[in-house]
PDB file of C-alpha atoms in Angstrom:
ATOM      1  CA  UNK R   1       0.000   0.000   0.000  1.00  0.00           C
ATOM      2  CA  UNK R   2       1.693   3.803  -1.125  1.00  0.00           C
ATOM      3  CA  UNK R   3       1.288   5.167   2.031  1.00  0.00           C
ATOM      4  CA  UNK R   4       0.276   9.050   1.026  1.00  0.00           C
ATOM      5  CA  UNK R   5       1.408   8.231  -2.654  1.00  0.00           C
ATOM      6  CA  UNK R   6       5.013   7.099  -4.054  1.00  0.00           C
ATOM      7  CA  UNK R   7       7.046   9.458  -2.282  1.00  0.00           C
ATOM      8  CA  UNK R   8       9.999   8.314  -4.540  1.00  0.00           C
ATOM      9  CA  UNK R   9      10.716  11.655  -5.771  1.00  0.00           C
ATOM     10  CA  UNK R  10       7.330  12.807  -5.208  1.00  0.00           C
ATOM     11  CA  UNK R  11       5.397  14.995  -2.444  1.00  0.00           C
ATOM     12  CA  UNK R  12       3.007  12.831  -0.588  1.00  0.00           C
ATOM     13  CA  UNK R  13      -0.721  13.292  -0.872  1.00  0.00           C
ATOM     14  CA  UNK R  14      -0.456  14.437  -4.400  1.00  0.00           C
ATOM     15  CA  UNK R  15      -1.627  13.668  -7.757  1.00  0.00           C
ATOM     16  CA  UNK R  16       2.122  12.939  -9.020  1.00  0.00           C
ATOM     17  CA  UNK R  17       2.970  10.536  -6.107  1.00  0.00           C
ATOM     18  CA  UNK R  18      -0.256   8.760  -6.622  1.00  0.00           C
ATOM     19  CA  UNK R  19       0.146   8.535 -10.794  1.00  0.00           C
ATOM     20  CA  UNK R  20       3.305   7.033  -9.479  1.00  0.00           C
ATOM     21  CA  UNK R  21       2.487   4.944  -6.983  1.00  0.00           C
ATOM     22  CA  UNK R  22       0.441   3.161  -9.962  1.00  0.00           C
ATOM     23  CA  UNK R  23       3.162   2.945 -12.104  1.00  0.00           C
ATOM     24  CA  UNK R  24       5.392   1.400  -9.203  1.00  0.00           C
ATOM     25  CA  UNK R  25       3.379  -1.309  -8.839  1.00  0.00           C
ATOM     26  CA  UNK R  26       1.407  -0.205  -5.255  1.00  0.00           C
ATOM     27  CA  UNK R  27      -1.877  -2.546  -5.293  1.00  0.00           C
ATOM     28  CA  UNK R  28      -3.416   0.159  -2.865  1.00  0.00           C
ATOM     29  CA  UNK R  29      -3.166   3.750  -2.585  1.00  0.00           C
ATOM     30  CA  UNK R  30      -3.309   5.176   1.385  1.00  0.00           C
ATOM     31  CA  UNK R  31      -4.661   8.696   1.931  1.00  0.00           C
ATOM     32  CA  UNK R  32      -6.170  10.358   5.290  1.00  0.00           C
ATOM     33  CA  UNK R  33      -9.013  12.630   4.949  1.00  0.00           C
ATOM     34  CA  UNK R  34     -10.227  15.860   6.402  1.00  0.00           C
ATOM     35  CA  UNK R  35     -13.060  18.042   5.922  1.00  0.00           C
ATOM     36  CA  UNK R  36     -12.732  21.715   4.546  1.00  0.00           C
ATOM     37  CA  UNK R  37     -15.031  24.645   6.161  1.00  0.00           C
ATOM     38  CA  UNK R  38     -17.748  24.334   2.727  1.00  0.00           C
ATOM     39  CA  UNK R  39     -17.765  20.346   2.949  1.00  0.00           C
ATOM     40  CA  UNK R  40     -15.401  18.845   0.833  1.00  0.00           C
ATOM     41  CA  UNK R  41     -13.030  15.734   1.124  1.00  0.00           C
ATOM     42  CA  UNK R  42      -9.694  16.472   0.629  1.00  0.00           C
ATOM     43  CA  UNK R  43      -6.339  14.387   1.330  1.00  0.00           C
ATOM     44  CA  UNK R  44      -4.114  15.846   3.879  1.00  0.00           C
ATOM     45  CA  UNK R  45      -2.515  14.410   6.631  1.00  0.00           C
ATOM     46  CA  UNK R  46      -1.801  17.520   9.488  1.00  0.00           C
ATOM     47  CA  UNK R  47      -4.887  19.631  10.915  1.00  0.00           C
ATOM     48  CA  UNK R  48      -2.792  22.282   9.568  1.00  0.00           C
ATOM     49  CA  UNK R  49      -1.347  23.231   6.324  1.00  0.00           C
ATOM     50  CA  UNK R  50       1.436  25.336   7.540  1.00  0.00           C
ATOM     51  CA  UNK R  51       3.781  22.624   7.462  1.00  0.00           C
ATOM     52  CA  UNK R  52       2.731  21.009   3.945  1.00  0.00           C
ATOM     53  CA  UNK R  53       2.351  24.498   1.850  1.00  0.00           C
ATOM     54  CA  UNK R  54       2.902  28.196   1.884  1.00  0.00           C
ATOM     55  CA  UNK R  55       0.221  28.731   3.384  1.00  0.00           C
ATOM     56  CA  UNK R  56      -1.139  28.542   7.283  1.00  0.00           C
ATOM     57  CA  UNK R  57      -4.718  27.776   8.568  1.00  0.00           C
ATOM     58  CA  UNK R  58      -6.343  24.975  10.189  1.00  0.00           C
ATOM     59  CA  UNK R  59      -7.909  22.844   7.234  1.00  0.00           C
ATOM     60  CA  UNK R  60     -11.649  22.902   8.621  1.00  0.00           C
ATOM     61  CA  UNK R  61     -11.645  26.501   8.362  1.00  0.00           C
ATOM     62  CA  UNK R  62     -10.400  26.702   4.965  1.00  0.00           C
ATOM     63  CA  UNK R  63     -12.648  26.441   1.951  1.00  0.00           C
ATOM     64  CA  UNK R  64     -11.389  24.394  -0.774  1.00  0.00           C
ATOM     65  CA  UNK R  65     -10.740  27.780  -3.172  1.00  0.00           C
ATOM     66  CA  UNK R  66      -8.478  29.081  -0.463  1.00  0.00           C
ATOM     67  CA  UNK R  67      -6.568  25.425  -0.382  1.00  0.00           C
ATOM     68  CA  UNK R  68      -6.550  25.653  -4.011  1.00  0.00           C
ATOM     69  CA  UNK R  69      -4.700  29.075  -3.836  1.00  0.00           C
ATOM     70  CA  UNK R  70      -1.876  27.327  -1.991  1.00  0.00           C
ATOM     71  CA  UNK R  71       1.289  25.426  -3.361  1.00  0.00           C
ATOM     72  CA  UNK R  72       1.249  22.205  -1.413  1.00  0.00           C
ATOM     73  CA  UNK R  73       4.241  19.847  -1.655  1.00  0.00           C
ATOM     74  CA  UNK R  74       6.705  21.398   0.662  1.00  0.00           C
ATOM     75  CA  UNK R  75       7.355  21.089   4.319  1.00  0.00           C
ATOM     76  CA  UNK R  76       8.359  23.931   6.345  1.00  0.00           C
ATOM     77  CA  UNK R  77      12.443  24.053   8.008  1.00  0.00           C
ATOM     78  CA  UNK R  78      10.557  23.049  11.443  1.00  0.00           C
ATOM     79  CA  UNK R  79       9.451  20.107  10.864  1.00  0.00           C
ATOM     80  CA  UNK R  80      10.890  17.292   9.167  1.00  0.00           C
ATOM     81  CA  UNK R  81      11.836  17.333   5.126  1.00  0.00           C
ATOM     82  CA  UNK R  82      10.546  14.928   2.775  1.00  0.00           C
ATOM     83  CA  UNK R  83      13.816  13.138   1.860  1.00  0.00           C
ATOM     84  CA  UNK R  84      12.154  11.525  -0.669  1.00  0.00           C
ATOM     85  CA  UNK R  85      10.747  14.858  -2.590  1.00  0.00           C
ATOM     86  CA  UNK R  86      13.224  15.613  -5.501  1.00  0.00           C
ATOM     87  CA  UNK R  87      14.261  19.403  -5.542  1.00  0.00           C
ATOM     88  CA  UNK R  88      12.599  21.519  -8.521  1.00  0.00           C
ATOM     89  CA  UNK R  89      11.929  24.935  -9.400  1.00  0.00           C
ATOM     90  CA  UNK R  90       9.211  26.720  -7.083  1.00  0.00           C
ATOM     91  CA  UNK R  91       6.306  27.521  -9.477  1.00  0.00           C
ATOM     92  CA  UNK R  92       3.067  29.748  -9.179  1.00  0.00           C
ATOM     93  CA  UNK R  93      -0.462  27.993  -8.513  1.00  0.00           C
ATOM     94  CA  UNK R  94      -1.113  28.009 -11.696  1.00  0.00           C
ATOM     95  CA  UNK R  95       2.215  26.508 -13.317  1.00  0.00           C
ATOM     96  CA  UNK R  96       2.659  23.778 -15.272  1.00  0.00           C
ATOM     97  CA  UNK R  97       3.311  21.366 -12.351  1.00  0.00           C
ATOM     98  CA  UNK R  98       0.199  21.830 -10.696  1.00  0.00           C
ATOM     99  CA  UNK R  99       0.151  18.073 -10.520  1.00  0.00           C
ATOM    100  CA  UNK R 100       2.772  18.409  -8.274  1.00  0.00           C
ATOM    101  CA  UNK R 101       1.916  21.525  -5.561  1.00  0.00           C
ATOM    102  CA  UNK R 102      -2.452  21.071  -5.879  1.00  0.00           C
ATOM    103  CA  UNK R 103      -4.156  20.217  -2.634  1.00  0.00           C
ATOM    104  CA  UNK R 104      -5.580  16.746  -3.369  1.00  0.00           C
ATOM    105  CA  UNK R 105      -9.842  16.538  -3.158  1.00  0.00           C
ATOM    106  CA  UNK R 106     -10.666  13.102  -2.443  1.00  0.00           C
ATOM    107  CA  UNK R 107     -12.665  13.072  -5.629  1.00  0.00           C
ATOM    108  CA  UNK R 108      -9.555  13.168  -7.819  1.00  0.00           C
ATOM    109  CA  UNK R 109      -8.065  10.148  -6.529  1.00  0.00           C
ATOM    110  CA  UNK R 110     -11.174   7.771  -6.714  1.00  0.00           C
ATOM    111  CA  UNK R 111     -11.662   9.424 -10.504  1.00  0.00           C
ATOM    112  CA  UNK R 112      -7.256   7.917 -10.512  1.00  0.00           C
ATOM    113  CA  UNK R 113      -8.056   4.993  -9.215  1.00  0.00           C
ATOM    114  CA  UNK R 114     -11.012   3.664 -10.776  1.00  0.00           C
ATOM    115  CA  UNK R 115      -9.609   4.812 -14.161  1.00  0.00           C
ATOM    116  CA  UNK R 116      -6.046   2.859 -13.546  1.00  0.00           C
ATOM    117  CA  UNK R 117      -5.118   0.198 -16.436  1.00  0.00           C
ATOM    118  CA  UNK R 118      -5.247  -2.890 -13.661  1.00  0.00           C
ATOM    119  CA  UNK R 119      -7.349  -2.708 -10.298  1.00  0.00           C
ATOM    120  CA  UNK R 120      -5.858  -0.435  -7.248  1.00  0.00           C
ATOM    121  CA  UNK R 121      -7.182  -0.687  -3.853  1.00  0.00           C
ATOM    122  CA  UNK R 122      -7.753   2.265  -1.790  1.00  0.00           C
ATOM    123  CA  UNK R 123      -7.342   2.597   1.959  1.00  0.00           C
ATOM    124  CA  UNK R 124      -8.762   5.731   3.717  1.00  0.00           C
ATOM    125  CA  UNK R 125      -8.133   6.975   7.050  1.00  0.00           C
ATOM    126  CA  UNK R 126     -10.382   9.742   8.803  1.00  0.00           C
ATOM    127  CA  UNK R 127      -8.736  11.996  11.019  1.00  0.00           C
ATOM    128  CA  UNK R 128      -9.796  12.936  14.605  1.00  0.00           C
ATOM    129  CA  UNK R 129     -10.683  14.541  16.586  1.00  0.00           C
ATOM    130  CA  UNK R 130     -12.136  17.049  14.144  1.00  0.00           C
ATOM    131  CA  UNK R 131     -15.112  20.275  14.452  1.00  0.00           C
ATOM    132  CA  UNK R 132     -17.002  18.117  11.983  1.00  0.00           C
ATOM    133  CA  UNK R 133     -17.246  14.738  13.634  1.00  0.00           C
ATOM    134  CA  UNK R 134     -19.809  12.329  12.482  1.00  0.00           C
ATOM    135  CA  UNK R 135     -19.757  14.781   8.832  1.00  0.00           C
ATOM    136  CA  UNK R 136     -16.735  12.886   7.798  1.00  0.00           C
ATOM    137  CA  UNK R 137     -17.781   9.473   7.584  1.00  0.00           C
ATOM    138  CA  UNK R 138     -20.899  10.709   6.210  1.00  0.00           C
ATOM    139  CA  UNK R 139     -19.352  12.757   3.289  1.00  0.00           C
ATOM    140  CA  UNK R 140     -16.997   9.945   2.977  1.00  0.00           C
ATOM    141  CA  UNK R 141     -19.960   7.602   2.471  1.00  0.00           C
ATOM    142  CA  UNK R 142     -21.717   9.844  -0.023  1.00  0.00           C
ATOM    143  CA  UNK R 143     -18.574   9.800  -2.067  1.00  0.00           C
ATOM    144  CA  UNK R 144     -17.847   6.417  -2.296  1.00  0.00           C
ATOM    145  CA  UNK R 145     -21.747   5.654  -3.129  1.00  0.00           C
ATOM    146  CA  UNK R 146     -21.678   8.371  -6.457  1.00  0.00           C
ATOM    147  CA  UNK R 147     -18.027   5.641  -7.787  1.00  0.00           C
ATOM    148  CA  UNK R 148     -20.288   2.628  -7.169  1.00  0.00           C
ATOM    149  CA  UNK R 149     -17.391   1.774  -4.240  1.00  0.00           C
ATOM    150  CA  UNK R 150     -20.109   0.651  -1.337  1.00  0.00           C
ATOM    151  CA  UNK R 151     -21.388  -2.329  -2.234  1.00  0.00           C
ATOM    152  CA  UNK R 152     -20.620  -6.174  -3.012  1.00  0.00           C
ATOM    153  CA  UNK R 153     -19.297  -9.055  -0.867  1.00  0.00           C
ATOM    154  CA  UNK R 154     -16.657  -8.479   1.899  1.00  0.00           C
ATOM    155  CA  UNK R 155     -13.197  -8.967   0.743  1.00  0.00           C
ATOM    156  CA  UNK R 156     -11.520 -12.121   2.478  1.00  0.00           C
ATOM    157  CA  UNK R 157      -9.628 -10.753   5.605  1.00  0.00           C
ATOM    158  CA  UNK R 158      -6.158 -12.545   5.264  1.00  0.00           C
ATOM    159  CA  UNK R 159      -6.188 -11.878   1.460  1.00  0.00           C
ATOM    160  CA  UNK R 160      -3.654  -9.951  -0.515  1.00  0.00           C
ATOM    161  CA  UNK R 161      -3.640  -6.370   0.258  1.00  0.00           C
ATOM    162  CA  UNK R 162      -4.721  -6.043  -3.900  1.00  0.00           C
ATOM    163  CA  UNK R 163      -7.628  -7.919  -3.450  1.00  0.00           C
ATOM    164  CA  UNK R 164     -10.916  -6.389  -5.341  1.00  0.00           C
ATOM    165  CA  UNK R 165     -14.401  -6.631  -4.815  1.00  0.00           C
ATOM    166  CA  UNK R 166     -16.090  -7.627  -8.312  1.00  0.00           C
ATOM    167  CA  UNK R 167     -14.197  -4.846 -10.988  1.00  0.00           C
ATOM    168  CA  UNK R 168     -14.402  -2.541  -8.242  1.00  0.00           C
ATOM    169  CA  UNK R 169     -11.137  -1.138  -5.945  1.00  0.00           C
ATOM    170  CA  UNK R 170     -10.885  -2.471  -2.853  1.00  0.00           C
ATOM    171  CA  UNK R 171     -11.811  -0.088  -0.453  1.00  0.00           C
ATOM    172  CA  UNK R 172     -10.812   0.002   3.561  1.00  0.00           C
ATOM    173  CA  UNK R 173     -11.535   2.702   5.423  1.00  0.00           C
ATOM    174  CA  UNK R 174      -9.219   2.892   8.525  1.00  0.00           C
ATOM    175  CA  UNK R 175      -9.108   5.085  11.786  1.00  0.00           C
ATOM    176  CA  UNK R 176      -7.379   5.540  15.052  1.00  0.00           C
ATOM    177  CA  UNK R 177     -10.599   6.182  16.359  1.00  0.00           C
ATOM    178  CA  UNK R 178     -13.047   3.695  17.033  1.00  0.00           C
ATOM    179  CA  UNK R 179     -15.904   6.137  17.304  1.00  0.00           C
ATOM    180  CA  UNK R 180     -15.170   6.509  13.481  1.00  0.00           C
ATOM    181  CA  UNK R 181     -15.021   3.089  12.175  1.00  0.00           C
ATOM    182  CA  UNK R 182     -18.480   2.338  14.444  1.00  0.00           C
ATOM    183  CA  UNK R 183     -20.432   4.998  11.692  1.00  0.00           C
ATOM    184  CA  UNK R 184     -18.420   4.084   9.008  1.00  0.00           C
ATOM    185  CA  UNK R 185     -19.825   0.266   9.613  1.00  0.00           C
ATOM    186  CA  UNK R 186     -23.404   2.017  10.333  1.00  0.00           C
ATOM    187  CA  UNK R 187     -23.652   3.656   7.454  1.00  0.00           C
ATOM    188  CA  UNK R 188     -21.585   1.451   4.865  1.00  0.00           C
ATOM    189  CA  UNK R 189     -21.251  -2.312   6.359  1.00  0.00           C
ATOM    190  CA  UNK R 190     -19.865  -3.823   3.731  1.00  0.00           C
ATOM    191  CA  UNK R 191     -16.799  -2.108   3.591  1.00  0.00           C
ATOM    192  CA  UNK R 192     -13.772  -3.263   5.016  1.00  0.00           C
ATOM    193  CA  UNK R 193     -12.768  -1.414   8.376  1.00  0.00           C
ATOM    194  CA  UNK R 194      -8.605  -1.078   9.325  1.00  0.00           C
ATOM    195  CA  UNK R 195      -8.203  -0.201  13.104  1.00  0.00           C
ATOM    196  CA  UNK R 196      -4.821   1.933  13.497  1.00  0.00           C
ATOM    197  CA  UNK R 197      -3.067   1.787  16.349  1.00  0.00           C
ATOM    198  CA  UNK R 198      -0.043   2.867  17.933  1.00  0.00           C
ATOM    199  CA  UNK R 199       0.516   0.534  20.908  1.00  0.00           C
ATOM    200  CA  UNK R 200      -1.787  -2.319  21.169  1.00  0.00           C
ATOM    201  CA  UNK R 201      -4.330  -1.843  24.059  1.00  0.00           C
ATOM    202  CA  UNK R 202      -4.371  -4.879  26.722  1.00  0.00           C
ATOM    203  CA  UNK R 203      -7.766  -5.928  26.074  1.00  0.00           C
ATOM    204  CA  UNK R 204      -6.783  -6.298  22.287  1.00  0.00           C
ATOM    205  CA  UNK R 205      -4.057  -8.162  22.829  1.00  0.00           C
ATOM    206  CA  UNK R 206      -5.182 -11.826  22.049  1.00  0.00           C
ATOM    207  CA  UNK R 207      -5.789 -10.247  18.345  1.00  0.00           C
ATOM    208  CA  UNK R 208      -9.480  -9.486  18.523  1.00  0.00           C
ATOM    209  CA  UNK R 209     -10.736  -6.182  17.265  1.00  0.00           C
ATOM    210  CA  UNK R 210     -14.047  -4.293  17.855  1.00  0.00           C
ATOM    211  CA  UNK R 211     -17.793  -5.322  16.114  1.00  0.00           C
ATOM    212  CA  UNK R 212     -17.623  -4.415  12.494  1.00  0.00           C
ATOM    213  CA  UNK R 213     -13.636  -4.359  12.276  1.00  0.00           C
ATOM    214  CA  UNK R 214     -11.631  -6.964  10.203  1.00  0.00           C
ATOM    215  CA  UNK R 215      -8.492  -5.744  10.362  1.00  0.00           C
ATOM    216  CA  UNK R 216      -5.587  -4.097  12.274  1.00  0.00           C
ATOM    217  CA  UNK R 217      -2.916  -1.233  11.447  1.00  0.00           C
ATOM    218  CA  UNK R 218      -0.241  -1.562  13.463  1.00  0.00           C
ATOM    219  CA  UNK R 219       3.108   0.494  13.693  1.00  0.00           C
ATOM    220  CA  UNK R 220       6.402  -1.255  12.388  1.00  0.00           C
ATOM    221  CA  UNK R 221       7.637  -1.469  16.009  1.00  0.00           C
ATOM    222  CA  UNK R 222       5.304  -3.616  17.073  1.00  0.00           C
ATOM    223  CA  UNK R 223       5.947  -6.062  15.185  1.00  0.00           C
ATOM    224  CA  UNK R 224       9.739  -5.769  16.289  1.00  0.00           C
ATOM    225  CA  UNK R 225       8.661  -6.028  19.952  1.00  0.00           C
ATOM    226  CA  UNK R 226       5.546  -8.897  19.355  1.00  0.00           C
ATOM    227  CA  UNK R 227       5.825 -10.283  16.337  1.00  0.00           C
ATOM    228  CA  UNK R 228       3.138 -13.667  17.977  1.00  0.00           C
ATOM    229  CA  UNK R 229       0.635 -10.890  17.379  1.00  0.00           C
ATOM    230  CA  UNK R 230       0.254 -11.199  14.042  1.00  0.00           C
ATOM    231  CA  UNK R 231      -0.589 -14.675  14.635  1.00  0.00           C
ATOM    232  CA  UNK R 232      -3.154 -13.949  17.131  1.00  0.00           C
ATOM    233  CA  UNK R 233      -4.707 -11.819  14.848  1.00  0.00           C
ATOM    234  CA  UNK R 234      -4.809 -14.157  12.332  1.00  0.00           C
ATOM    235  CA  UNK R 235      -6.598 -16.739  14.709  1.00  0.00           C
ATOM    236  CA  UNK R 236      -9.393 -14.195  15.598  1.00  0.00           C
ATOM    237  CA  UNK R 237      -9.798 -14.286  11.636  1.00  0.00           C
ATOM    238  CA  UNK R 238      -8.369 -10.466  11.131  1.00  0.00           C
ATOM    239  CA  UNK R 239      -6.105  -9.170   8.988  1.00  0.00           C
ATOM    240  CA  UNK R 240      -2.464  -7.240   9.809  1.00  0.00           C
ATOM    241  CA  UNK R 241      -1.501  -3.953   8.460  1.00  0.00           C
ATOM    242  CA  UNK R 242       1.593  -2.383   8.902  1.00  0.00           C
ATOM    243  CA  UNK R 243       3.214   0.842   8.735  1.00  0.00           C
ATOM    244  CA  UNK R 244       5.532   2.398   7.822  1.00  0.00           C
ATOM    245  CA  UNK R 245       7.891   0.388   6.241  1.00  0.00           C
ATOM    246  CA  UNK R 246      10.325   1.831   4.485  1.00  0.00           C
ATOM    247  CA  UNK R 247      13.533  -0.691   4.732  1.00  0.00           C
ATOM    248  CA  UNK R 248      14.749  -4.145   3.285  1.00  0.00           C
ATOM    249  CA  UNK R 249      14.692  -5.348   6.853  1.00  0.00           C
ATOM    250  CA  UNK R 250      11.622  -4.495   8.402  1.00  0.00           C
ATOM    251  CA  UNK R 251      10.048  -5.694   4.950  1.00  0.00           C
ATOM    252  CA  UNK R 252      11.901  -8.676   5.779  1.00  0.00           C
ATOM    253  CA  UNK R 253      10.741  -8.880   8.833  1.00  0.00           C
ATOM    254  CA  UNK R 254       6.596  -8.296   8.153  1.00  0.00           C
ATOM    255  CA  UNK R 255       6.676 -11.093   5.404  1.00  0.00           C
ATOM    256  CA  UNK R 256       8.272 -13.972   7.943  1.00  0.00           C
ATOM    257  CA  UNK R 257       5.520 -12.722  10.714  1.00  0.00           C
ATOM    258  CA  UNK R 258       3.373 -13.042   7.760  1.00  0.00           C
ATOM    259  CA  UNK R 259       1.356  -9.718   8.294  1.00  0.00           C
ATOM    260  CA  UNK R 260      -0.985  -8.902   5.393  1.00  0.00           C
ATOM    261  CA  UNK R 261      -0.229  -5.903   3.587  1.00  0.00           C
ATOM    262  CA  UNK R 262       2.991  -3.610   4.101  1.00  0.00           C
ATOM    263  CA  UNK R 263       2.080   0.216   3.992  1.00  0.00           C
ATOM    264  CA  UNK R 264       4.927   1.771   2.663  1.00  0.00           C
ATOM    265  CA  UNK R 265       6.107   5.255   1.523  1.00  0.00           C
ATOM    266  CA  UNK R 266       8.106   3.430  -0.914  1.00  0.00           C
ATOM    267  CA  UNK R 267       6.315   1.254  -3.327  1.00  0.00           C
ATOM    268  CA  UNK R 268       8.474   0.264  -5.820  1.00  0.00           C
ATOM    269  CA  UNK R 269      12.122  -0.164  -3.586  1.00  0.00           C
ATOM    270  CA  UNK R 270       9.605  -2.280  -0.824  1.00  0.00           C
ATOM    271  CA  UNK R 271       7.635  -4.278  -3.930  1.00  0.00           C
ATOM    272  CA  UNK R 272      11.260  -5.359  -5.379  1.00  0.00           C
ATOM    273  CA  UNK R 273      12.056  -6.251  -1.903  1.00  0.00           C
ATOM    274  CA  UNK R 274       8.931  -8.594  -1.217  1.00  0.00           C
ATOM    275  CA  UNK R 275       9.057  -9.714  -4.921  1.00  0.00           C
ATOM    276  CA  UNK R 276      13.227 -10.881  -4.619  1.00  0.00           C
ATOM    277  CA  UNK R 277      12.694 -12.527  -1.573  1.00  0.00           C
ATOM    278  CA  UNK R 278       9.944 -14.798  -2.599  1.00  0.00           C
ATOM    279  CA  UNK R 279      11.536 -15.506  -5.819  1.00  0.00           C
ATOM    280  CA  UNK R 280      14.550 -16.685  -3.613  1.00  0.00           C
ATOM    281  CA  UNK R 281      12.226 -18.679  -1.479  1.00  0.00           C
ATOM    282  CA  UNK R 282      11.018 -20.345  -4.401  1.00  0.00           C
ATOM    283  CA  UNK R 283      14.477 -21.107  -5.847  1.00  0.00           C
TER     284      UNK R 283
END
């Protein structure tokens, strides 16, 4: 899964790491979503965009004109660079590259993704706590329902993280809020729900997750510290998701646990990877 988009040489959560998250080979494309101020879904990470544009503002207040007006694609000196985002010239909103500094409306990428060459999954996470609350899940619903992505049968849990529903994209929505996924499986059921978490809680800990949810998210460290959880979860009959992983060995290491799909911000170094080592297994 192209966790944000391919962010080999591209800025995550836009329409140029997505294109080439396709071409890299992803099977899913990972976005979060947030709400702007006159109802849209668009796909950015932070409750801010000071630290993904030139611009500053809290994301619910912002209507999606005055997100359009921004250049997106850059991080500010404060906080982390993208060491995956090759340099270029800085261009207006309205230069060529658009493709490259546009916010991202949630629209856009299910247009991408159910117009790909071969099926790609998609994998949504809402973000909260947000002013909107329960409006998320319900715009996200009405989205999904206009791309014919709500119904059919309920995707295997331990299958490949490409698996498709009919000639329809797979489509998980995940959360680290429970509160989220319970509307999400109120208003869509048949979709496949992804709880994220951090740290495993104790009462989760023999791999069971909540009504409604088929599959966990866990962070890479976890399965470095408990990698018998992955098993567990398996045994409940739920899936394993992991992020990030971004390196040879922690690939290495989420294939022998044999988690489920690998959320990476590096598609097509981490697909190599997986692809090399199975051929040697095979050999």
């Amino acid at each position: 899964m192209a966790h944000r988009g391919s962010r080999e040489g591209a800025a995550e959560h836009t329409l140029t790491a997505y294109r080439k998250a396709i071409l890299d080979g992803a099977d899913s494309l990972e976005c979060d979503v947030r709400l702007t101020a006159d109802g849209h879904v668009v796909c950015l990470h932070d409750r801010r965009v000071d630290f993904v544009s030139d611009g500053r503002g809290v994301v619910s207040t912002l209507d999606l004109a005055q997100l359009r007006a921004l250049r997106f694609g850059t991080r500010r000196p404060w906080r982390a660079l993208d060491r995956y985002r090759v340099p270029g010239p800085r261009s207006t909103p309205t230069g060529p590259d658009r493709a490259d500094t546009a916010v991202l409306t949630l629209r856009q990428l299910l247009e991408l993704a159910t117009s790909a060459s071969r099926p790609v999954g998609l994998a949504i996470e809402t973000k909260h706590p947000t002013r909107y609350r329960g409006m998320v899940e319900s715009r996200l619903v009405e989205l999904l329902g206009e791309f014919g992505l709500l119904g059919g049968p309920r995707t295997v849990p331990a299958a490949a993280a490409g698996a498709q529903i009919g000639a329809r994209p797979a489509v998980r929505v995940m959360s680290f809020a429970p509160t989220s996924l319970r509307r999400m499986h109120q208003l869509a059921p048949d979709l496949d729900l992804v709880l994220l978490m951090g740290r495993i809680p104790p009462h989760l800990r023999d791999g069971h997750l909540p009504d409604g949810v088929r599959a966990a998210g866990i962070d890479v460290g976890i399965v470095h510290r408990y990698p018998e959880y992955v098993a567990r979860a398996h045994a409940q009959g739920n899936a394993v998701y992991v992020w990030t992983v971004n390196t040879p060995d922690d690939a290495d290491m989420c294939v022998a646990a044999g988690v489920d799909a690998l959320i990476t911000d590096l598609p097509l170094g981490i697909r190599r990877r997986v692809l090399e080592g199975r051929a040697a297994g095979t050999a």
